[in-house]
Tab-separated table of C-alpha atoms and ligand atoms in Angstrom:
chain	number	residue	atom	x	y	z
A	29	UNK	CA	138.424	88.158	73.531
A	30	UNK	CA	135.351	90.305	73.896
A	31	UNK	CA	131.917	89.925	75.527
A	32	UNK	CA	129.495	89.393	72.537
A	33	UNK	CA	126.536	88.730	74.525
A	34	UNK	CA	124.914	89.780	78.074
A	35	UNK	CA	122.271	87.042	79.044
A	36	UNK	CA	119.883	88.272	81.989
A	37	UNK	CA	116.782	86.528	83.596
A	38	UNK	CA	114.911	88.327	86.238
A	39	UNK	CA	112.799	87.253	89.397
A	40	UNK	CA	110.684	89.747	90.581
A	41	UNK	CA	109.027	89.483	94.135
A	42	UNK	CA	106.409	91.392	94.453
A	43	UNK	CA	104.168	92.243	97.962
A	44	UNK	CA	100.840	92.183	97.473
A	45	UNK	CA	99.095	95.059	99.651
A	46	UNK	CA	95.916	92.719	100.846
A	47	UNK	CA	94.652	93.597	104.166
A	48	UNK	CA	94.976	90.057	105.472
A	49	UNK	CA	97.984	87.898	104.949
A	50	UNK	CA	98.449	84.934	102.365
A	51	UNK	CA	97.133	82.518	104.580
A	52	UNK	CA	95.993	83.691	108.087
A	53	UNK	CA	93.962	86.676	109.096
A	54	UNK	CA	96.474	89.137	110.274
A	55	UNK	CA	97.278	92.243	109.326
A	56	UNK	CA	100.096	92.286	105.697
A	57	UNK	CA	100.891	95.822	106.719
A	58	UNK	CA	103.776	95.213	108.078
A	59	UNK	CA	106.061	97.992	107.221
A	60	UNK	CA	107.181	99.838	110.168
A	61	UNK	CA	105.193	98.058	113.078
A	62	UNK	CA	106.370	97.123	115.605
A	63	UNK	CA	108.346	93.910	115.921
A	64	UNK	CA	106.117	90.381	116.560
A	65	UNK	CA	102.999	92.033	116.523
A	66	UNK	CA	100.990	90.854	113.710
A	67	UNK	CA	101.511	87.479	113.959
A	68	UNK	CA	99.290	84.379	114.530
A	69	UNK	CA	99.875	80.277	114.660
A	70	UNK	CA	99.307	80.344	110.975
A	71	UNK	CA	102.056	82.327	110.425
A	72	UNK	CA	104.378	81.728	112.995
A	73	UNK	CA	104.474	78.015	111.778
A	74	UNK	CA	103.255	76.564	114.926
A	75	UNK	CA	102.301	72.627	114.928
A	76	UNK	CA	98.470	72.041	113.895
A	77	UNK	CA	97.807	75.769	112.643
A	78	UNK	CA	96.101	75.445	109.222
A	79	UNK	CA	96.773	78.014	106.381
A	80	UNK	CA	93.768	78.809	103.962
A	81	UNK	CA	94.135	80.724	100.831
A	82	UNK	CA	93.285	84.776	100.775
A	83	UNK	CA	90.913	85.012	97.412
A	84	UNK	CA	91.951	88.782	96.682
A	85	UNK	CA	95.728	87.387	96.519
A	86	UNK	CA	94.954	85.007	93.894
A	87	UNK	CA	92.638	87.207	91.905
A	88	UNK	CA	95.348	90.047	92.157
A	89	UNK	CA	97.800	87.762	91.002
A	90	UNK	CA	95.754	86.493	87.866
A	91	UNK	CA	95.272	90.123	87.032
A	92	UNK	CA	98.912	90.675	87.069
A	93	UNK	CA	99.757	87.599	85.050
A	94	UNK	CA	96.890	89.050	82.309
A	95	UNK	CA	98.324	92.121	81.945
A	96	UNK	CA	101.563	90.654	81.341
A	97	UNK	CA	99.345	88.733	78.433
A	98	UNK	CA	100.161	85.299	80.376
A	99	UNK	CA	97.765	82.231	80.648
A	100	UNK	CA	95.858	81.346	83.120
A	101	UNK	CA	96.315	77.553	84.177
A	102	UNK	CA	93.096	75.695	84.272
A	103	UNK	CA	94.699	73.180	87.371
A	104	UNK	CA	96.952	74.832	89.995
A	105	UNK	CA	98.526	74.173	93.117
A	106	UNK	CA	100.613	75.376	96.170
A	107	UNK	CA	103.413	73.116	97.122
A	108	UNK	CA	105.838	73.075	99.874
A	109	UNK	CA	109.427	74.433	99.215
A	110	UNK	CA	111.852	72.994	102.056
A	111	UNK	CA	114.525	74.966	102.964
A	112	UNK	CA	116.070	76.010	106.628
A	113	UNK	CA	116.982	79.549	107.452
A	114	UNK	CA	116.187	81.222	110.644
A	115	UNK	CA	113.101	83.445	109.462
A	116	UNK	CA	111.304	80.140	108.047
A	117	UNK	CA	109.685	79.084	111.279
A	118	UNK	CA	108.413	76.327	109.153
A	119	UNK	CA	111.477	74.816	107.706
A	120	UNK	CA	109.165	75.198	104.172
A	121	UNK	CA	108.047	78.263	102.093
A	122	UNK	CA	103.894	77.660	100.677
A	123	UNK	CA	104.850	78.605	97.129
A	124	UNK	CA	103.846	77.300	93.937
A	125	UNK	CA	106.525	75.283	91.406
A	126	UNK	CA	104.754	72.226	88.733
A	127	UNK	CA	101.692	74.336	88.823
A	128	UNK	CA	101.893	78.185	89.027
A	129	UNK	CA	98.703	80.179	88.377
A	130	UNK	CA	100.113	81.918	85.549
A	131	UNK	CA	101.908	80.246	82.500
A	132	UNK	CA	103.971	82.233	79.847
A	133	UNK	CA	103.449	86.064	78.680
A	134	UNK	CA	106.060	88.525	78.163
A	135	UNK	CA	106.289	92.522	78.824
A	136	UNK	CA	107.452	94.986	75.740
A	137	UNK	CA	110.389	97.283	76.277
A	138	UNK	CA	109.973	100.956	74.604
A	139	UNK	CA	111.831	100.088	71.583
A	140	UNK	CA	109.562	97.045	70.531
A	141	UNK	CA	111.202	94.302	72.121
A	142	UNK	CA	109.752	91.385	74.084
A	143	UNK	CA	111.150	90.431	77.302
A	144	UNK	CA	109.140	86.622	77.718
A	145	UNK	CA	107.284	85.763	81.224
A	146	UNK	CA	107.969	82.126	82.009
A	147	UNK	CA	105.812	81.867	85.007
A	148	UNK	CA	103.895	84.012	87.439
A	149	UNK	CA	103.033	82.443	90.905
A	150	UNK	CA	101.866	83.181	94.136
A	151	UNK	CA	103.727	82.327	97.726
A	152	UNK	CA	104.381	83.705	101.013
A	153	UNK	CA	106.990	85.745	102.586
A	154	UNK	CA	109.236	85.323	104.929
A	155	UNK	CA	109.884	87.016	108.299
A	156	UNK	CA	112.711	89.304	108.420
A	157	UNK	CA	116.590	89.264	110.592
A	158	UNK	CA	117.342	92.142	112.111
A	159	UNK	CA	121.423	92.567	112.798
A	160	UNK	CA	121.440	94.721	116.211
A	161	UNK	CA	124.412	95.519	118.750
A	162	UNK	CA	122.793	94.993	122.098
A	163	UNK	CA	124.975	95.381	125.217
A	164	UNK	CA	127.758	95.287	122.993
A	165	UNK	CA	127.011	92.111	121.543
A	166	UNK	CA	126.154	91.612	117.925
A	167	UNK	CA	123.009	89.446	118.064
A	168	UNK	CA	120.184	88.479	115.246
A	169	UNK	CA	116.361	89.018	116.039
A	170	UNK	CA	114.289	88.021	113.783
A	171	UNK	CA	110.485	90.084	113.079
A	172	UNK	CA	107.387	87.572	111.920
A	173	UNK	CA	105.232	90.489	111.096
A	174	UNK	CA	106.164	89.825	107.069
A	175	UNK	CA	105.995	86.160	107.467
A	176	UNK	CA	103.155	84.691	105.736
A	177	UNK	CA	102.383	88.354	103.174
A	178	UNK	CA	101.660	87.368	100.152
A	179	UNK	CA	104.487	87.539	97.800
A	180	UNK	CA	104.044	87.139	93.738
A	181	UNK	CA	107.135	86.079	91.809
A	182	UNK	CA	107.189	86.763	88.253
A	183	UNK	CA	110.408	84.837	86.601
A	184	UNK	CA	111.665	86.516	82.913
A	185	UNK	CA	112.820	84.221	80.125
A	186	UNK	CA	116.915	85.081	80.149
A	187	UNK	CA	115.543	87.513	77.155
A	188	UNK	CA	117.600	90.310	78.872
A	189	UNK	CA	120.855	92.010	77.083
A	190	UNK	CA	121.682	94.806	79.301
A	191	UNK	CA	121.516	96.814	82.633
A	192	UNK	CA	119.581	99.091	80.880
A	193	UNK	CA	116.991	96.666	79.824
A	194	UNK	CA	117.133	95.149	83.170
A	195	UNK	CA	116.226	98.427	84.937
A	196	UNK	CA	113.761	99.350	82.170
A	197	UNK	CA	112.107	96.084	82.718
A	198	UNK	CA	111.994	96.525	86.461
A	199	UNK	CA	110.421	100.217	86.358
A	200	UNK	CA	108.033	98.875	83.791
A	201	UNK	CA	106.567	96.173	86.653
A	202	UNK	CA	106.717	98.497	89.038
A	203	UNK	CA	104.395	100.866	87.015
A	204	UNK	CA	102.093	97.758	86.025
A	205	UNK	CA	101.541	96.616	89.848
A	206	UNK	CA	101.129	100.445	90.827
A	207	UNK	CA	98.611	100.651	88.639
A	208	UNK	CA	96.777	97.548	89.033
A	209	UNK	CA	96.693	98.823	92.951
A	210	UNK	CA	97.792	95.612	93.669
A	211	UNK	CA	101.204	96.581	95.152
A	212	UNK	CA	103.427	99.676	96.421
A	213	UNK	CA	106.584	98.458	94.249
A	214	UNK	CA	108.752	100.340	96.631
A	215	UNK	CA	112.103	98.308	96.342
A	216	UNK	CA	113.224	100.910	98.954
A	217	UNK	CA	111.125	99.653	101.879
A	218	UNK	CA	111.464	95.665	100.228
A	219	UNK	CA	107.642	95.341	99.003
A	220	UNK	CA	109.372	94.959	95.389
A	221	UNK	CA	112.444	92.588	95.209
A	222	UNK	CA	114.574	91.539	92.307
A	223	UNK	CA	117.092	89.134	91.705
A	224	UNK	CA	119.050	89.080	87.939
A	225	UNK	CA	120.731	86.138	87.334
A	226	UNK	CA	123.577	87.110	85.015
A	227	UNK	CA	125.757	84.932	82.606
A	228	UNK	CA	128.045	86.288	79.599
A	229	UNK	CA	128.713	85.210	76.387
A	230	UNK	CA	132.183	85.142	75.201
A	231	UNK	CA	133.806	84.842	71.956
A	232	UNK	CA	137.456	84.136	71.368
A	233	UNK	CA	139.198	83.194	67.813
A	234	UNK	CA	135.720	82.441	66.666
A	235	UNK	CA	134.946	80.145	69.389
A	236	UNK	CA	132.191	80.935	71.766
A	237	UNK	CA	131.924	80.379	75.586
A	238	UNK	CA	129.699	80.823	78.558
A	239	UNK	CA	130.861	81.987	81.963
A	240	UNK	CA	128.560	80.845	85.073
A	241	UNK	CA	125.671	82.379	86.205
A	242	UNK	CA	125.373	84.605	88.588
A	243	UNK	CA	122.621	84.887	90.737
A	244	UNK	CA	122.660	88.699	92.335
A	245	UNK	CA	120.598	89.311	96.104
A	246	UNK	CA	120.335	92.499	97.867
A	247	UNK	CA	119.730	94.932	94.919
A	248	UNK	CA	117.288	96.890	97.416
A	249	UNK	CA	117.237	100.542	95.493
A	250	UNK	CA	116.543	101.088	91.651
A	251	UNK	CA	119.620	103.056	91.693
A	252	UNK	CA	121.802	100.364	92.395
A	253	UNK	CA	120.260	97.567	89.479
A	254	UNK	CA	122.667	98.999	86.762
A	255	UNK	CA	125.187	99.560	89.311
A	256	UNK	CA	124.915	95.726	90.175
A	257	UNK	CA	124.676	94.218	86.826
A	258	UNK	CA	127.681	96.509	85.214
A	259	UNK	CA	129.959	95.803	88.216
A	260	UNK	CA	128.966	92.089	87.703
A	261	UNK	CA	129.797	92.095	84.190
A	262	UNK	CA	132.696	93.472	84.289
A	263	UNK	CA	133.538	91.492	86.797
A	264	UNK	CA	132.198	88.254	84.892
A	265	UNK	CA	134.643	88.884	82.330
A	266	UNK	CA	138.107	89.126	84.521
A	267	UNK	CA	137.149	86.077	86.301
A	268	UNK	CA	137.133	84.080	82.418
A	269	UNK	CA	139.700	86.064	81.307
A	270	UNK	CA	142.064	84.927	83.989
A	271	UNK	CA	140.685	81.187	84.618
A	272	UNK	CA	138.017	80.223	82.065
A	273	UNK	CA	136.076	78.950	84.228
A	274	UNK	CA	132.836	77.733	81.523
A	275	UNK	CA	129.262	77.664	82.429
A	276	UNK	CA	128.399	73.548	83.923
A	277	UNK	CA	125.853	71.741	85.607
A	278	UNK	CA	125.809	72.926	89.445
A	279	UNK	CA	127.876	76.168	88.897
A	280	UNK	CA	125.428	78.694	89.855
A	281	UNK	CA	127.042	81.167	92.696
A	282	UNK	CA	124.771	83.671	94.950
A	283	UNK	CA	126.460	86.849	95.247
A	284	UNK	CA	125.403	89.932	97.329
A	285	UNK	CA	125.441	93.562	95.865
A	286	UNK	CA	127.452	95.759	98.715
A	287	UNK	CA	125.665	99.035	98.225
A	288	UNK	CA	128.556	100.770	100.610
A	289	UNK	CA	131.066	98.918	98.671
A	290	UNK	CA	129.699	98.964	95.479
A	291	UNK	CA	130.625	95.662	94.950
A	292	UNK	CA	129.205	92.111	94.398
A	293	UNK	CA	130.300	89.740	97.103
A	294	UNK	CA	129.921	85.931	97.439
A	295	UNK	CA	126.944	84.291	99.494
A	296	UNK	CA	125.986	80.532	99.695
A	297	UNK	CA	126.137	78.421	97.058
A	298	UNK	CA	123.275	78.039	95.488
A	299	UNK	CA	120.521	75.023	95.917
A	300	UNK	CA	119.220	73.329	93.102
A	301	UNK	CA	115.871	72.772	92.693
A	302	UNK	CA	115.987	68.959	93.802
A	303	UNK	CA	117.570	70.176	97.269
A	304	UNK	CA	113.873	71.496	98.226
A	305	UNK	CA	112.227	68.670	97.705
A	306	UNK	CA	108.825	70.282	96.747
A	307	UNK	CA	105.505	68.496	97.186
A	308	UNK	CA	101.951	69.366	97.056
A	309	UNK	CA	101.053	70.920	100.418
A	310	UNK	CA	98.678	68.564	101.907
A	311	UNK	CA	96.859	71.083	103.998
A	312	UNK	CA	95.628	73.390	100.913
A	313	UNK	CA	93.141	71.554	98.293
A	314	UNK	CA	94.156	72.324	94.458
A	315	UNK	CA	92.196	74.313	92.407
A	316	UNK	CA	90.625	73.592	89.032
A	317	UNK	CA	88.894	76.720	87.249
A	318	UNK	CA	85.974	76.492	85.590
A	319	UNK	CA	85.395	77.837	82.152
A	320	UNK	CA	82.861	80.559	83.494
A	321	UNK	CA	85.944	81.205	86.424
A	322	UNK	CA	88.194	81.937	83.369
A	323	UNK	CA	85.695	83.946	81.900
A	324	UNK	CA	85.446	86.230	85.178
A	325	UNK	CA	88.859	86.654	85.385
A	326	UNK	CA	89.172	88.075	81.610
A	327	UNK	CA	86.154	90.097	82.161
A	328	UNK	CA	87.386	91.849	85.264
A	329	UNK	CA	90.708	92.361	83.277
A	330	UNK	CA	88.941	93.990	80.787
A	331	UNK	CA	87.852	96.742	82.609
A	332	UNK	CA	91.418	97.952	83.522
A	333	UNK	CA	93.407	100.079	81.159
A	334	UNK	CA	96.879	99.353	81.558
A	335	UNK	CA	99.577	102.187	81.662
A	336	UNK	CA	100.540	101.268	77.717
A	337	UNK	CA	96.862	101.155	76.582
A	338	UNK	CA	97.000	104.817	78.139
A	339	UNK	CA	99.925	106.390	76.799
A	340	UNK	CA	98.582	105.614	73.349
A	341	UNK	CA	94.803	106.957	74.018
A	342	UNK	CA	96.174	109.867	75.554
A	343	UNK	CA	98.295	110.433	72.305
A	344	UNK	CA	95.043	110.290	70.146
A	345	UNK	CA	92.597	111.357	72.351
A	346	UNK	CA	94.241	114.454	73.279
A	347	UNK	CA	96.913	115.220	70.947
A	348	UNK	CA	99.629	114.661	73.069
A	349	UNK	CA	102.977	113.500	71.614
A	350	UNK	CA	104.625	110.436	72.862
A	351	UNK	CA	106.762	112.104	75.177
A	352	UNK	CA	104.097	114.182	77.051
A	353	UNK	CA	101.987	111.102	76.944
A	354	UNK	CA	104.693	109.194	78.733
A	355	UNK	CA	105.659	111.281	81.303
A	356	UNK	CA	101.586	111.877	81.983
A	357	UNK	CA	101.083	108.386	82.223
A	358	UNK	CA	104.132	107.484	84.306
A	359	UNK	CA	101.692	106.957	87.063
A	360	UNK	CA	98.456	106.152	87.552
A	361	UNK	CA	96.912	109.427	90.081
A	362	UNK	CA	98.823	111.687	87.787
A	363	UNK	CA	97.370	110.606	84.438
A	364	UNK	CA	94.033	110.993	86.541
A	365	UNK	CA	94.371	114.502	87.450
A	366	UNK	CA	95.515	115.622	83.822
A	367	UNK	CA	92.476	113.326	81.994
A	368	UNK	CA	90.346	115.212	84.473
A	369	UNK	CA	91.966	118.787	83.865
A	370	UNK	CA	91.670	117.485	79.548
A	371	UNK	CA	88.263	116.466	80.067
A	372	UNK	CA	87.294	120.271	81.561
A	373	UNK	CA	89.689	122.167	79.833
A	374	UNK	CA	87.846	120.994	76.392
A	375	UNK	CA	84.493	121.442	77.647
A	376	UNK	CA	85.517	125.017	78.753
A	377	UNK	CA	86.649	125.458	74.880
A	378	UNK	CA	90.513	125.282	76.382
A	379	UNK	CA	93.568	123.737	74.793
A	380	UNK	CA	94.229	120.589	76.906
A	381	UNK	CA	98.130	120.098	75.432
A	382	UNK	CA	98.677	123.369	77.148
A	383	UNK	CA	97.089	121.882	80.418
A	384	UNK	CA	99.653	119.495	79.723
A	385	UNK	CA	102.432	121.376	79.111
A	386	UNK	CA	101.725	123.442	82.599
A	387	UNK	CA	101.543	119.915	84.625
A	388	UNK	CA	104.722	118.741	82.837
A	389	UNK	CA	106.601	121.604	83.452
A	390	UNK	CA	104.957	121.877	86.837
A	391	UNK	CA	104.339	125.449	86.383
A	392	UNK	CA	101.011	126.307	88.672
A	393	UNK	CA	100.533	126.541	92.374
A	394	UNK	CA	100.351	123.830	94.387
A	395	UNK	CA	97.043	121.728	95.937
A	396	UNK	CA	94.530	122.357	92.993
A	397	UNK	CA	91.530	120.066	91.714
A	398	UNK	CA	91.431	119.938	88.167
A	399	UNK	CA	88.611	121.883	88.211
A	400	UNK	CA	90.857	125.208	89.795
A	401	UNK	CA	93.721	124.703	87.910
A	402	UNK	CA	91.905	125.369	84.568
A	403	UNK	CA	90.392	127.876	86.485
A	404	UNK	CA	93.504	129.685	87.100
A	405	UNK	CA	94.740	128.634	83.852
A	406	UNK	CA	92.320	130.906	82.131
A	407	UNK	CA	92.589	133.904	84.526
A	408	UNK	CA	96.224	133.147	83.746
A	409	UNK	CA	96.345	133.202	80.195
A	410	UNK	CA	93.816	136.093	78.800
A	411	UNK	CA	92.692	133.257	76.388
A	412	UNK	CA	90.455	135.031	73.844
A	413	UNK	CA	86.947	133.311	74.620
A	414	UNK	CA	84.016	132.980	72.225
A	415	UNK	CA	80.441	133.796	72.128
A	416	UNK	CA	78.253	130.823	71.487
A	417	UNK	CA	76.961	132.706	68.699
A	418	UNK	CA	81.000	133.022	67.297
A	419	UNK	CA	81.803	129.946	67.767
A	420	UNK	CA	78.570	128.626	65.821
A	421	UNK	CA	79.929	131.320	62.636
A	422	UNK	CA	83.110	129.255	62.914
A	423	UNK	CA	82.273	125.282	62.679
A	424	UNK	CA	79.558	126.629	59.649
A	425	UNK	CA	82.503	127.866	58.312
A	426	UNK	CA	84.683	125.376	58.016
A	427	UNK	CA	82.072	122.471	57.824
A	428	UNK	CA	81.774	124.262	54.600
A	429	UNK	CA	85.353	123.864	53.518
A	430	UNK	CA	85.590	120.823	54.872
A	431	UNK	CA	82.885	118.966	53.556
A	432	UNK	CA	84.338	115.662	54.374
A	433	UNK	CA	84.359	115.687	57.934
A	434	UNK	CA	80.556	116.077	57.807
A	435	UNK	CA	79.728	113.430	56.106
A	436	UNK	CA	82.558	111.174	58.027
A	437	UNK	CA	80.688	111.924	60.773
A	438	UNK	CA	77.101	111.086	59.738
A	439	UNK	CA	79.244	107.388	58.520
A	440	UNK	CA	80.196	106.874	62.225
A	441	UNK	CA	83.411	108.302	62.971
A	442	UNK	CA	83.545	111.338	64.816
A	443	UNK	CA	87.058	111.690	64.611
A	444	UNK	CA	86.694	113.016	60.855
A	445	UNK	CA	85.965	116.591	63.031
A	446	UNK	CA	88.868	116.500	64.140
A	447	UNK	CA	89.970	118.730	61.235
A	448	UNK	CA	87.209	121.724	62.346
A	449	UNK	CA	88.017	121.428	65.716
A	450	UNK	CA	92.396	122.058	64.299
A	451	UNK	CA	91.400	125.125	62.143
A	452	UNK	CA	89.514	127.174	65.041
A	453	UNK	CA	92.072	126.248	67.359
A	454	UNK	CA	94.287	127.823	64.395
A	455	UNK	CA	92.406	130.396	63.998
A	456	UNK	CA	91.226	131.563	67.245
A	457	UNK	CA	93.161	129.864	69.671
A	458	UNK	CA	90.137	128.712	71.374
A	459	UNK	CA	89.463	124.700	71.100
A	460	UNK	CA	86.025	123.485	70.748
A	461	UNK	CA	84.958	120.160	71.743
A	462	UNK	CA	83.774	117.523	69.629
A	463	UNK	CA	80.601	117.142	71.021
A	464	UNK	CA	79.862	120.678	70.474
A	465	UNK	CA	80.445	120.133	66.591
A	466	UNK	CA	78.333	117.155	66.575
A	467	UNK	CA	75.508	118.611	68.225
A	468	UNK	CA	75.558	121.529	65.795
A	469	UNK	CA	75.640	118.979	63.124
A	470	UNK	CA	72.706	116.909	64.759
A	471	UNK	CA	70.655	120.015	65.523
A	472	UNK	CA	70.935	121.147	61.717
B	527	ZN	ZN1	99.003	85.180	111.037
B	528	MN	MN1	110.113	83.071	95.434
C-alpha cells in the first residue's frame, strides 16, 4: 500500500489594508489597538445599521483576481452566510457564494505548473476571541475591532501535490498582494490566512482509494504550512492503513494544527454548504458592470507590473540571471532600489550586475539612496573611467566590426547594440549605456 497521490486545495484569506472597513466607516487598522475601539453599529451587527460597500475593496479585489489572470463577472452579488459563533455579532458573515467577483484563473509555480483559481471573492471579517485568565478564571472576550475588515478569499482548484507546492503557492500570493499594495500578507499577525484541505490517494493491489478530506485551521506562521500538511499526511495514511475509512459524502473533518504540539488535532465537524443557508443580502443592491467598467478595470491592471513580469525584464533588461533576478524581485521596495541603483549605475557608464551582486550579497553600508551607493561603489572599486572622447574611439570601433548592430538599430531594435555595449564592457570594464550608442549613431 503506498500513497500515489497528495490532493491539496487551498483557501486563502486575505486582509485588505483599506483605511475604512468593508462596510462601515471605521478604521480596518486594527492590529494592535486597543480592544472595542474601532467599532460602529455597522459592524457590531446592531438591529437597523445598514452596511454599504467600500469601492477601493472591490477594485483591489478585481485587481487581485486579474493578476491571477481570472475573469471578471459581469453580474455579482454579496449574500448572507448564516452561521453562529461568538465573534459573529450578526449570526451571518456578508460574503459572496453564486456570484463572486472573480471567476476562474490560476497562478504558475516556478517549474511551469498551473495551480487553477476557482473563485476570488470579497467578504468581511470577523471579530476576534481572546482566551484570558482573569482572577483566576479562564474567561473568553471577544475584540470587534476586525469585525467587518475586508477579507478576500481566493479558493485553489485541488491542483496541489505537495507541502512544497502548497507553501510555494502561499509565498507566491503573498508576494502578488504585497505588491499590488493591496495587503500586508503577514500570516504572523493573521492579515493572511490559509486553510489546505488535504485528501490522499491510495493504491493497493492495483486498486485505488481516497481517504477523507481534511480541512486544516490555525496554520498561523509560514513555517508551520509544510509542517502541517506532512504531519497530516502522514497521518492520513495510518488512519487508512488501520481502518480504511474511504472518502463519502459528509466526511469532511476540521482539524487544528498545534504549533506547540506539532500536531493536527480535531475541531468541529464540518458544515456543508446547505447548513448556511446563503441568500442575497437584501440590504446591499447587486452590481452589473458595464462594458466601459470592464474596460477600466483592465486598463488600471495594465499599468501594474506584476512580480513575474519583473523577474523576466530584469533578466533582459539588465543582464541579470534568473537567480539574481529572483531574489531582486522577491519584493517590491527592493526591486525599486536596485532598478534605481541599474538605472544610475548605467548612466554613470557602471556595471549594474555588479550593483547587483553588492545588494545580493548585502555587501555596502547601511541607509543609502541609490544615488550614494553607486557613489560609494565607484570610490570603492577604482573602476577605470573613460573620457568622452575614449569612449567615442570605442563604439566607432566596434560599430565597425559589428556592422550589424548598426543597421539593427536604424530597423527599430535597439537591442541589436547590445553587442557594442558587451565588447567595451570586455574590453574596458566600463559599461556604456545604450542611449549613449544611439545618440552617437543619430548624431553621425
Ligand atoms: Zn464600523
Ligand atoms: Mn471566507
Amino acid at each position: 500500500m503506498k500513497i500515489s497521490k497528495i490532493i491539496i486545495g487551498i483557501e486563502v484569506h486575505v486582509e485588505l489594508k483599506t483605511a475604512s472597513k468593508m462596510f462601515c466607516g471605521c478604521s480596518a487598522d486594527h492590529f494592535g489597538k486597543p480592544p472595542n475601539t474601532q467599532t460602529c453599529p455597522v459592524c457590531l451587527g446592531l438591529p437597523g445599521a445598514l452596511p454599504v460597500p467600500n469601492k477601493k475593496a472591490v477594485d483591489w479585489t478585481i485587481i487581485l483576481g486579474l493578476a491571477l489572470s481570472g475573469e471578471i463577472q459581469k453580474y455579482t452579488m454579496f449574500e448572507r452566510k448564516n452561521y453562529f459563533y461568538p465573534d459573529l455579532p450578526k449570526g451571518y458573515q456578508i460574503s459572496q457564494y453564486r456570484y463572486p467577483l472573480i471567476k476562474g484563473g490560476f497562478l504558475s509555480l516556478e517549474n511551469g505548473k498551473k495551480i487553477k483559481i476557482k473563485r476570488v471573492h470579497l467578504e468581511e471579517d470577523t471579530g476576534k476571541l481572546v482566551h484570558q485568565k482573569i482572577n483566576g478564571k479562564y474567561v473568553t472576550l471577544v475584540d470587534f475591532n476586525r469585525s467587518g475588515v475586508p477579507l478576500v478569499e481566493i479558493v485553489s482548484e485541488p491542483d496541489i501535490n505537495s507541502s512544497e507546492e502548497a507553501k510555494e503557492y502561499l509565498e507566491k500570493i503573498r508576494q502578488l498582494v504585497r505588491y499590488l499594495d493591496i495587503s500586508d500578507g503577514d500570516m504572523e499577525k493573521g492579515s493572511m490566512r490559509c486553510e489546505p484541505n488535504i485528501n490522499l490517494e491510495i493504491t493497493d493491489n492495483d486498486k485505488t482509494y481516497y481517504t477523507p478530506i481534511v480541512e486544516l485551521k490555525n496554520i498561523n506562521s509560514f513555517r508551520f504550512v509544510k509542517k502541517a500538511i506532512d504531519y497530516e499526511t502522514e497521518r492520513l495514511f495510518n488512519e487508512f492503513q488501520k481502518n480504511r475509512v474511504e472518502k463519502a459524502k459528509g466526511n469532511k473533518q476540521t482539524r487544528g494544527w498545534d504549533d506547540v504540539k506539532q500536531i493536527t488535532i480535531p475541531q468541529r465537524e464540518k458544515e456543508e454548504e446547505n447548513d448556511y443557508r446563503y441568500f442575497p443580502e437584501p440590504d446591499i443592491p447587486p452590481i452589473e458592470w458595464s462594458e466601459g467598467d470592464i474596460q477600466n478595470f483592465c486598463k488600471n491592471f495594465e499599468r501594474i507590473e506584476l512580480p513575474w513580469q519583473k523577474l523576466e525584464r530584469f533578466q533582459r533588461e539588465f543582464q541579470l540571471s534568473f537567480y539574481q533576478a529572483k531574489i531582486l524581485t522577491e519584493e517590491r521596495s527592493l526591486a525599486n532600489f536596485f532598478e534605481n541603483c541599474a538605472k544610475i549605475a548605467i548612466r554613470r557608464s557602471q556595471d549594474p550586475l555588479k550593483l547587483a551582486n553588492i545588494i545580493i550579497n548585502k555587501k555596502f553600508p547601511p541607509n543609502l539612496t541609490p544615488e550614494q551607493l553607486v557613489d560609494w561603489y565607484i570610490k570603492e572599486q577604482t573602476i577605470p573611467t573613460l573620457s568622452e572622447e575614449e569612449i567615442d574611439k570605442l563604439i566607432v570601433k566596434y560599430l565597425n566590426t559589428y556592422p550589424e548592430a548598426k543597421e539593427g538599430y536604424r530597423k527599430g531594435k535597439p537591442q541589436a547594440l547590445g553587442i557594442i555595449i558587451g565588447q567595451i564592457k570586455k574590453e574596458t570594464g566600463v559599461v556604456v549605456s545604450l542611449e549613449k550608442i544611439a545618440s552617437f549613431i543619430d548624431k553621425n
